[in-house]
JSON list of C-alpha atoms in Angstrom, two decimals:
[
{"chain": "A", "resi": 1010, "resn": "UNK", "atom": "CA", "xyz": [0.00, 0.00, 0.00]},
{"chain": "A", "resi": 1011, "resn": "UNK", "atom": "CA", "xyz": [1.14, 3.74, -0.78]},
{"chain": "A", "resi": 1012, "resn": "UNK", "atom": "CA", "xyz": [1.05, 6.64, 1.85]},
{"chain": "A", "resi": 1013, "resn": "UNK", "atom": "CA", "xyz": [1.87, 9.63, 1.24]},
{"chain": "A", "resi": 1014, "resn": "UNK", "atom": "CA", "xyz": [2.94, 12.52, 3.65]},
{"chain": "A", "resi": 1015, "resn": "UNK", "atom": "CA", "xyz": [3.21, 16.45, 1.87]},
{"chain": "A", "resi": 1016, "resn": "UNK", "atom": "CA", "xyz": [5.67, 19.07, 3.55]},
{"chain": "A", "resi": 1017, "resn": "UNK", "atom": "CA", "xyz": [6.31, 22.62, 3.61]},
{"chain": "A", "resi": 1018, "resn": "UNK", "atom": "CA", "xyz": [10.01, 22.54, 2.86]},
{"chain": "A", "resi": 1019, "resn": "UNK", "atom": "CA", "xyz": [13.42, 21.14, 3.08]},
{"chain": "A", "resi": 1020, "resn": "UNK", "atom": "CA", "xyz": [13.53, 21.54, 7.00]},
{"chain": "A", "resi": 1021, "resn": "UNK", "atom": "CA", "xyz": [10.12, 19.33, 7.42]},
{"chain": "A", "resi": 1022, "resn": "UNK", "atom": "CA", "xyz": [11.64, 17.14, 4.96]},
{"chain": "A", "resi": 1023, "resn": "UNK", "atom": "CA", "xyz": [14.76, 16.13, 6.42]},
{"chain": "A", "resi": 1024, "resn": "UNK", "atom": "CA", "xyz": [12.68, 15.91, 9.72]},
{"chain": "A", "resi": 1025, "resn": "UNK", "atom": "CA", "xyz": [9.93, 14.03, 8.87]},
{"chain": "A", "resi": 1026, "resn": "UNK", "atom": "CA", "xyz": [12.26, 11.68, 6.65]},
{"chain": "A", "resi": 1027, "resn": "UNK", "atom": "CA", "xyz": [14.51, 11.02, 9.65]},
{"chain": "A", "resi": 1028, "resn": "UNK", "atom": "CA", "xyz": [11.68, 10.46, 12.42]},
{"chain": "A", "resi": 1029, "resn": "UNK", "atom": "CA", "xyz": [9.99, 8.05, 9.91]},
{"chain": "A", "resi": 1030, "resn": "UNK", "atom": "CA", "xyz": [13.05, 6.04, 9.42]},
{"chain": "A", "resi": 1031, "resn": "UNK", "atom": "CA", "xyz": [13.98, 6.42, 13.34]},
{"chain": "A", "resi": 1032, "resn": "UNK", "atom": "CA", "xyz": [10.36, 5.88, 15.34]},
{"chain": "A", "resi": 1033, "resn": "UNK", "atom": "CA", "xyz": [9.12, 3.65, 12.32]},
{"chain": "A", "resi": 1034, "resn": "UNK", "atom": "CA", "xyz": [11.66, 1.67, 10.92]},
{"chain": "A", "resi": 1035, "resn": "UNK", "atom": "CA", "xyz": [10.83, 2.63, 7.58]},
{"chain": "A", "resi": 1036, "resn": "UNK", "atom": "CA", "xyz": [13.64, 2.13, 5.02]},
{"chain": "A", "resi": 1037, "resn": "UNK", "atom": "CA", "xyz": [15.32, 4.41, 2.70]},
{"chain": "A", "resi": 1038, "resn": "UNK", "atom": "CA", "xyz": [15.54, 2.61, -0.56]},
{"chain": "A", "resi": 1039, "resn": "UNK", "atom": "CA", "xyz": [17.23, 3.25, -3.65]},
{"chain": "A", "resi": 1040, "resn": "UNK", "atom": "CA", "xyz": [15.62, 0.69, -5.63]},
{"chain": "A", "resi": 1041, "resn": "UNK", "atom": "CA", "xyz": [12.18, 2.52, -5.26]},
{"chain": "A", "resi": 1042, "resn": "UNK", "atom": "CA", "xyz": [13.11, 6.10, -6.09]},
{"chain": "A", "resi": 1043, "resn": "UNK", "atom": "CA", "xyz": [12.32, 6.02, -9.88]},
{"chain": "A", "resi": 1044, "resn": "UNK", "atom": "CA", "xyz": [9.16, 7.53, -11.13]},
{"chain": "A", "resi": 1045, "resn": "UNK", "atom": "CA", "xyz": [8.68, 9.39, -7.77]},
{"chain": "A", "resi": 1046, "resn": "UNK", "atom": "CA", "xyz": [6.02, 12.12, -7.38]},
{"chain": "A", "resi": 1047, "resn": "UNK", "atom": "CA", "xyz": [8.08, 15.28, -7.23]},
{"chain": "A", "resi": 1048, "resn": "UNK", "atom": "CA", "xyz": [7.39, 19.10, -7.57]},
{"chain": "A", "resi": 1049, "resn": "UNK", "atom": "CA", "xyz": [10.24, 20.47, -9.93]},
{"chain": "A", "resi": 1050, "resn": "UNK", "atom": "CA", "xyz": [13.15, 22.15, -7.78]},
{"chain": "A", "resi": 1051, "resn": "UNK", "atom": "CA", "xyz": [11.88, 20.35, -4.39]},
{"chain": "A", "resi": 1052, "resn": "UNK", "atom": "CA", "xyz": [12.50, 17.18, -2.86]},
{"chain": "A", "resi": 1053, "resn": "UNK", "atom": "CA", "xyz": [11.42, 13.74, -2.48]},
{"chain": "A", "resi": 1054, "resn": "UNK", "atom": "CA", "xyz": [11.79, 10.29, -1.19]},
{"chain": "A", "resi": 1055, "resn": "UNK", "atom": "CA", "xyz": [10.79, 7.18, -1.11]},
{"chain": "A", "resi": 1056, "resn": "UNK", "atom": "CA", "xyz": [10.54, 4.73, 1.72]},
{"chain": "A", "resi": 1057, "resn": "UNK", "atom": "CA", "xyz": [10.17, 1.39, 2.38]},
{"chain": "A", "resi": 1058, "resn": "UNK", "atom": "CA", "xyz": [8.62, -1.22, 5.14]},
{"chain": "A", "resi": 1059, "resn": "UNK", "atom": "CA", "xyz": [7.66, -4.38, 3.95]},
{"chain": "A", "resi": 1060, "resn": "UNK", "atom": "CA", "xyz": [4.72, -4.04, 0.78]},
{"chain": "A", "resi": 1061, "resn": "UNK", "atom": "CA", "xyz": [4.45, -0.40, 1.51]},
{"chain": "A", "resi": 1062, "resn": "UNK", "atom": "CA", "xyz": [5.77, 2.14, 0.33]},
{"chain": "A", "resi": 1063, "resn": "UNK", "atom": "CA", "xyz": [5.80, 5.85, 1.68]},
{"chain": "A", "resi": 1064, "resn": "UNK", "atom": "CA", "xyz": [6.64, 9.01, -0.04]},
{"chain": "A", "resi": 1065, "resn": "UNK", "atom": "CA", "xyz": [7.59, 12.36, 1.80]},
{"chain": "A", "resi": 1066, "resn": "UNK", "atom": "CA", "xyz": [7.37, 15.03, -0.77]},
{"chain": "A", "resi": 1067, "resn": "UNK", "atom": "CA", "xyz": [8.12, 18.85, -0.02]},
{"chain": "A", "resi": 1068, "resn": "UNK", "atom": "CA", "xyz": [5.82, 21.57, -1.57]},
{"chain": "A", "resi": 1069, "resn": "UNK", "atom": "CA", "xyz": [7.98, 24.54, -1.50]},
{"chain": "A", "resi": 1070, "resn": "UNK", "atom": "CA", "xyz": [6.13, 26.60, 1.06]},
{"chain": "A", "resi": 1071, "resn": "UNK", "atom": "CA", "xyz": [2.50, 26.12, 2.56]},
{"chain": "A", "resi": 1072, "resn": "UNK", "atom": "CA", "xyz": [1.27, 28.69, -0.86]},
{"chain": "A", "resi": 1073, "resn": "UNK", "atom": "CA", "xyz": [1.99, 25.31, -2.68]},
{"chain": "A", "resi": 1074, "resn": "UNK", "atom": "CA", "xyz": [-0.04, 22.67, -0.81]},
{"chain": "A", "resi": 1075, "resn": "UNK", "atom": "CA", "xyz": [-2.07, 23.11, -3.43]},
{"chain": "A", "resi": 1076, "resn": "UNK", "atom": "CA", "xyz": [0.06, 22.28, -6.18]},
{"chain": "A", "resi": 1077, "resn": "UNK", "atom": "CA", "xyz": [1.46, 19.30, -4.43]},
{"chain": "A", "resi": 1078, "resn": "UNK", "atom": "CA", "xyz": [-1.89, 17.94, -3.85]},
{"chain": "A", "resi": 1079, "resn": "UNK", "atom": "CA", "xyz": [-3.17, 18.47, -7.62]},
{"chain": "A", "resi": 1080, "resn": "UNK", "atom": "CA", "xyz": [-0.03, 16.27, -8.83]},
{"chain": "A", "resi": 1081, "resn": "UNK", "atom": "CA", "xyz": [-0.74, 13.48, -6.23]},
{"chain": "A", "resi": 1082, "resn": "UNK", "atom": "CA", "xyz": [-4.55, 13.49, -7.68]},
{"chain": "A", "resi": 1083, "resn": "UNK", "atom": "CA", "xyz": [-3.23, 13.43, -11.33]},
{"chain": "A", "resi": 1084, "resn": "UNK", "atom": "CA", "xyz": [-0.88, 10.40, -10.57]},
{"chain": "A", "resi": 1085, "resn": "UNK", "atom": "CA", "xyz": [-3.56, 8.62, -8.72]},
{"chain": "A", "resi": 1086, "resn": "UNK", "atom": "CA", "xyz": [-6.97, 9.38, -9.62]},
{"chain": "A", "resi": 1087, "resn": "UNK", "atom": "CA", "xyz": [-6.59, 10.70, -13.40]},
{"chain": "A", "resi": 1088, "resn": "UNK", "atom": "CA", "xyz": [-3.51, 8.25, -14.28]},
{"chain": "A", "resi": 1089, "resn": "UNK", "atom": "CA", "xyz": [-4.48, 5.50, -12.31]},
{"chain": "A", "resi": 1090, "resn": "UNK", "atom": "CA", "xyz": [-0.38, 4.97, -11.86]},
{"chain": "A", "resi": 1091, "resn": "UNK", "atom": "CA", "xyz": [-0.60, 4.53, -7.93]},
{"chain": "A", "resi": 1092, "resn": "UNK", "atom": "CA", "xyz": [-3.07, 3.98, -5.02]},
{"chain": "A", "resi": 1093, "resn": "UNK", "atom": "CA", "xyz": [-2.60, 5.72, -1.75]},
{"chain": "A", "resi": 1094, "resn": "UNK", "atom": "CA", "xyz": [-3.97, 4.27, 1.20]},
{"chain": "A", "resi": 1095, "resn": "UNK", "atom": "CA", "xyz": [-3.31, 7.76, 2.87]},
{"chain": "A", "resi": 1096, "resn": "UNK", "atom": "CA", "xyz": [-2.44, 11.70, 2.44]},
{"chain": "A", "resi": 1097, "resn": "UNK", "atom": "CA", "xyz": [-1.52, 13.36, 4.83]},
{"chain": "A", "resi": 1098, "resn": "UNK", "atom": "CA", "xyz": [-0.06, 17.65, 5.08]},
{"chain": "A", "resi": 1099, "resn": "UNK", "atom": "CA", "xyz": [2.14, 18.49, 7.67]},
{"chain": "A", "resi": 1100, "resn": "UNK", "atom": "CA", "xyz": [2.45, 22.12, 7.99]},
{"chain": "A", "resi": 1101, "resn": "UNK", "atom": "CA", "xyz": [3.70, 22.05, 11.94]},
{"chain": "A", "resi": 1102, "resn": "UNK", "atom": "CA", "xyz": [6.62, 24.27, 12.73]},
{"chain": "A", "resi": 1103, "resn": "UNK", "atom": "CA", "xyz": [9.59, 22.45, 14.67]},
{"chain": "A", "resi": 1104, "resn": "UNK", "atom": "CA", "xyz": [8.20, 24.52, 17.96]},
{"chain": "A", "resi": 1105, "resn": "UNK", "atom": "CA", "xyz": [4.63, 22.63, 17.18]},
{"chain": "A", "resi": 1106, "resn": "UNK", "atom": "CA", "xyz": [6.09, 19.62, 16.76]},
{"chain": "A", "resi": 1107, "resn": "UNK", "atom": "CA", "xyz": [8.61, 19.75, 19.89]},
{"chain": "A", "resi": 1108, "resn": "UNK", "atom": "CA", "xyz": [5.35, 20.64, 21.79]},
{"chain": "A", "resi": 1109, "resn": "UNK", "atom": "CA", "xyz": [3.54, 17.47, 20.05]},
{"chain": "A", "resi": 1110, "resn": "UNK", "atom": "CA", "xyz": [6.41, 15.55, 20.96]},
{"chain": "A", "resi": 1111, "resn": "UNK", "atom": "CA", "xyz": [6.02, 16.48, 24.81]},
{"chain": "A", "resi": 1112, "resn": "UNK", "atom": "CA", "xyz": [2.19, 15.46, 24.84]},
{"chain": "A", "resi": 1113, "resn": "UNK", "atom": "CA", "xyz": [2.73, 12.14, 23.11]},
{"chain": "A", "resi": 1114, "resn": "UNK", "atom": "CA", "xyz": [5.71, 11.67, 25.42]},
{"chain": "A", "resi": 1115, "resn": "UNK", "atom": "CA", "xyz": [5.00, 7.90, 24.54]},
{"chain": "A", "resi": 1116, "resn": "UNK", "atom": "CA", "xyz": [5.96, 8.52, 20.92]},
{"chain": "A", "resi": 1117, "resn": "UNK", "atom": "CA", "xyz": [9.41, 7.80, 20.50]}
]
């Protein structure tokens, strides 16, 4: 199954990337980086755990959520290339998500 998880910028990116791979155990894989949703000049990547396969894509800036959004559609709805099990936007700045992190002090 595909997820997919939409960022502001290069900052949530790294984060998010890291804290996936860290607290989830997902993989960073090379062999699954071709053909990968991507807004021109930002970044994305892959990952891996098991069957499923998770993308963290940055936007470029929350004016472009809606950009990011209408490519995932076109891949998946209008293309029929991929099907995404979720989507999910992250627009928390790292003082949101160090206060998150306190809350959920479960969360590793």
């Amino acid at each position: 199954m595909n997820h997919i998880i939409l960022c502001e910028g290069s900052t949530d990116y790294v984060l998010l990337q890291y804290y996936m791979r860290e607290a989830y155990h997902w993989i960073d894989d090379e062999a699954i980086q071709s053909n990968i949703l991507k807004i021109n000049k930002q970044r994305s990547r892959n990952l891996r755990k098991g069957a499923d396969v998770l993308t963290l894509m940055s936007v470029g800036g929350c004016s472009r959520f809606s950009e990011g959004l209408k490519l995932v559609l076109e891949k998946t709805i209008l293309l029929n290339l991929i099907c995404l099990r979720h989507i999910v936007i992250s627009s928390l700045s790292l003082t949101e998500m160090k206060s998150e992190r306190k809350r959920h002090s479960s969360i590793p």
